[in-house]
Amino acid sequence: MNNSHNKVPIRPLHVEIEGLARYRQANTVDQLAGLLLSVSWPPGGKQSSEFHNALATSLDAMELYLDPEVARDAFVKAAHAAGMHVLPDDMVEMKMVG
C-alpha cells in the first residue's frame, strides 16, 4: 500500500465493538480497517459479505482508489450485520427505542 502512511480522514464514528455500551472511535480509514481486523470484531461477523465488502473498500480507500465515505458506509453496514451500534449514525433509532 503506497499511501498507507497517509491517514485518510472520515467523518468520525464510534462503534459498539467491545460489548454493550462500550464504544471505540475511528477517525481514519486505516482505523476502520484496524477495527474490522481486531479480535474484538465478532467472529461470526467476519463471515458476512458486508464484512468482506467493508474490508475491501477500506483497503481501496486507503490507497485513494475510493472515496473514504464509501468505506465508512460499508463499515457501518458490516457493523450492523454483526449486531453493533454505530454513533452518530444510529442516534435517531436509539432515541426512538429508548
Coordinates of N, CA, C and O in Angstrom, one line a residue, residues 23-80:
Y23 N -17.8 1.6 23.4 CA -17.5 2.1 22.1 C -16.0 2.4 21.8 O -15.3 2.8 22.7
R24 N -15.6 2.2 20.6 CA -14.3 2.6 20.1 C -14.5 3.6 19.0 O -15.4 3.4 18.1
Q25 N -13.6 4.6 18.9 CA -13.7 5.6 17.9 C -12.8 5.3 16.7 O -11.8 4.8 16.8
A26 N -13.3 5.8 15.5 CA -12.5 5.8 14.3 C -12.6 7.1 13.6 O -13.7 7.7 13.5
N27 N -11.5 7.7 13.2 CA -11.4 9.0 12.5 C -10.8 8.9 11.2 O -10.8 9.8 10.4
T28 N -10.2 7.7 10.9 CA -9.5 7.5 9.6 C -9.9 6.1 9.0 O -10.3 5.2 9.7
V29 N -9.6 6.0 7.7 CA -9.9 4.7 7.1 C -9.1 3.6 7.6 O -9.5 2.5 7.8
D30 N -7.8 3.8 7.9 CA -7.0 2.8 8.5 C -7.5 2.3 9.9 O -7.3 1.2 10.2
Q31 N -8.1 3.2 10.6 CA -8.7 2.8 11.9 C -9.9 1.9 11.7 O -10.1 1.0 12.4
L32 N -10.7 2.2 10.6 CA -11.8 1.3 10.2 C -11.3 -0.1 10.0 O -11.8 -1.1 10.5
A33 N -10.2 -0.2 9.1 CA -9.6 -1.5 8.8 C -9.1 -2.2 10.1 O -9.3 -3.4 10.2
G34 N -8.5 -1.4 10.9 CA -8.0 -2.0 12.2 C -9.1 -2.6 13.1 O -8.9 -3.6 13.7
L35 N -10.2 -1.9 13.1 CA -11.4 -2.4 13.9 C -11.9 -3.7 13.2 O -12.3 -4.6 13.9
L36 N -12.0 -3.7 11.9 CA -12.5 -4.8 11.2 C -11.6 -6.1 11.5 O -12.1 -7.2 11.7
L37 N -10.3 -5.8 11.6 CA -9.4 -7.0 11.7 C -9.1 -7.3 13.2 O -8.3 -8.2 13.5
S38 N -9.6 -6.5 14.1 CA -9.3 -6.7 15.5 C -10.0 -7.9 16.1 O -11.0 -8.4 15.5
V39 N -9.4 -8.4 17.2 CA -10.0 -9.6 17.8 C -11.4 -9.3 18.5 O -12.2 -10.2 18.8
S40 N -11.7 -8.0 18.6 CA -12.9 -7.5 19.2 C -14.1 -7.7 18.2 O -15.2 -7.7 18.7
W41 N -13.8 -7.7 16.9 CA -14.9 -7.8 16.0 C -15.5 -9.2 16.1 O -14.8 -10.2 16.2
P42 N -16.9 -9.3 16.3 CA -17.5 -10.6 16.5 C -17.1 -11.6 15.4 O -17.2 -11.4 14.2
P43 N -16.6 -12.8 15.9 CA -16.1 -13.8 14.9 C -17.2 -14.2 13.9 O -16.8 -14.3 12.7
G44 N -18.4 -14.3 14.2 CA -19.5 -14.6 13.3 C -19.6 -13.5 12.2 O -20.0 -13.7 11.1
G45 N -19.4 -12.3 12.6 CA -19.5 -11.1 11.7 C -18.4 -11.1 10.7 O -18.6 -10.5 9.6
K46 N -17.3 -11.8 10.9 CA -16.3 -11.9 9.9 C -16.6 -12.8 8.7 O -15.8 -12.9 7.8
Q47 N -17.7 -13.5 8.8 CA -18.1 -14.4 7.7 C -19.1 -13.8 6.7 O -19.4 -14.3 5.7
S48 N -19.6 -12.6 7.1 CA -20.6 -11.9 6.2 C -20.0 -11.2 5.0 O -18.9 -10.8 5.0
S49 N -20.9 -11.1 4.0 CA -20.5 -10.4 2.8 C -20.3 -8.9 3.1 O -19.4 -8.3 2.5
E50 N -21.0 -8.4 4.1 CA -20.8 -7.0 4.5 C -19.4 -6.7 5.1 O -18.8 -5.7 4.8
F51 N -19.0 -7.7 5.9 CA -17.6 -7.6 6.4 C -16.6 -7.6 5.3 O -15.7 -6.7 5.3
H52 N -16.7 -8.5 4.4 CA -15.7 -8.6 3.3 C -15.7 -7.3 2.4 O -14.7 -6.8 2.0
N53 N -16.9 -6.8 2.2 CA -17.0 -5.6 1.4 C -16.4 -4.4 2.2 O -15.7 -3.6 1.6
A54 N -16.7 -4.3 3.5 CA -16.1 -3.2 4.3 C -14.6 -3.3 4.3 O -13.9 -2.3 4.2
L55 N -14.0 -4.5 4.4 CA -12.6 -4.6 4.4 C -12.0 -4.2 3.1 O -11.0 -3.5 3.0
A56 N -12.6 -4.7 2.0 CA -12.1 -4.4 0.6 C -12.2 -2.9 0.4 O -11.2 -2.3 -0.2
T57 N -13.3 -2.3 0.7 CA -13.5 -0.8 0.5 C -12.5 0.0 1.3 O -12.0 1.0 0.9
S58 N -12.3 -0.5 2.6 CA -11.3 0.2 3.4 C -9.9 0.2 2.8 O -9.2 1.3 2.8
L59 N -9.5 -0.9 2.3 CA -8.2 -1.0 1.7 C -8.1 -0.1 0.4 O -7.1 0.5 0.2
D60 N -9.2 -0.1 -0.4 CA -9.2 0.7 -1.6 C -9.2 2.2 -1.2 O -8.5 3.0 -1.9
A61 N -9.9 2.6 -0.2 CA -9.9 4.0 0.2 C -8.5 4.4 0.8 O -8.1 5.5 0.6
M62 N -7.9 3.5 1.5 CA -6.5 3.8 2.0 C -5.6 4.1 0.8 O -4.6 4.9 1.0
E63 N -5.8 3.4 -0.3 CA -4.9 3.6 -1.5 C -5.5 4.8 -2.3 O -4.9 5.0 -3.4
L64 N -6.5 5.4 -1.8 CA -7.1 6.5 -2.5 C -7.8 6.2 -3.8 O -8.0 7.0 -4.7
Y65 N -8.2 4.9 -4.0 CA -9.0 4.4 -5.2 C -10.5 4.7 -5.0 O -11.2 4.7 -6.0
L66 N -10.9 4.9 -3.7 CA -12.3 5.1 -3.4 C -12.5 6.3 -2.5 O -11.6 6.5 -1.7
D67 N -13.6 6.9 -2.6 CA -14.0 7.9 -1.6 C -14.0 7.3 -0.2 O -14.6 6.3 -0.1
P68 N -13.4 7.9 0.8 CA -13.4 7.4 2.1 C -14.9 7.2 2.7 O -15.1 6.3 3.5
E69 N -15.8 8.0 2.2 CA -17.2 7.8 2.7 C -17.8 6.5 2.2 O -18.6 5.9 2.9
V70 N -17.3 6.0 1.1 CA -17.8 4.7 0.7 C -17.3 3.6 1.7 O -18.1 2.7 2.0
A71 N -16.1 3.7 2.1 CA -15.5 2.8 3.1 C -16.3 2.9 4.4 O -16.6 1.9 5.1
R72 N -16.6 4.2 4.8 CA -17.3 4.4 6.1 C -18.7 3.8 6.0 O -19.1 3.1 7.0
D73 N -19.4 4.0 4.9 CA -20.7 3.4 4.8 C -20.7 1.9 4.8 O -21.5 1.3 5.4
A74 N -19.7 1.3 4.1 CA -19.6 -0.1 4.1 C -19.3 -0.7 5.5 O -19.8 -1.7 6.0
F75 N -18.4 0.1 6.3 CA -18.1 -0.3 7.7 C -19.4 -0.3 8.5 O -19.6 -1.2 9.3
V76 N -20.2 0.7 8.4 CA -21.4 0.8 9.2 C -22.3 -0.3 8.9 O -22.9 -1.0 9.8
K77 N -22.5 -0.7 7.6 CA -23.3 -1.9 7.2 C -22.8 -3.2 7.8 O -23.5 -4.0 8.3
A78 N -21.4 -3.3 7.8 CA -20.8 -4.5 8.4 C -21.1 -4.5 9.9 O -21.3 -5.6 10.5
A79 N -20.9 -3.4 10.5 CA -21.2 -3.3 12.0 C -22.6 -3.7 12.3 O -22.9 -4.5 13.2
H80 N -23.5 -3.2 11.5 CA -25.0 -3.5 11.7 C -25.2 -5.0 11.5 O -25.9 -5.6 12.3

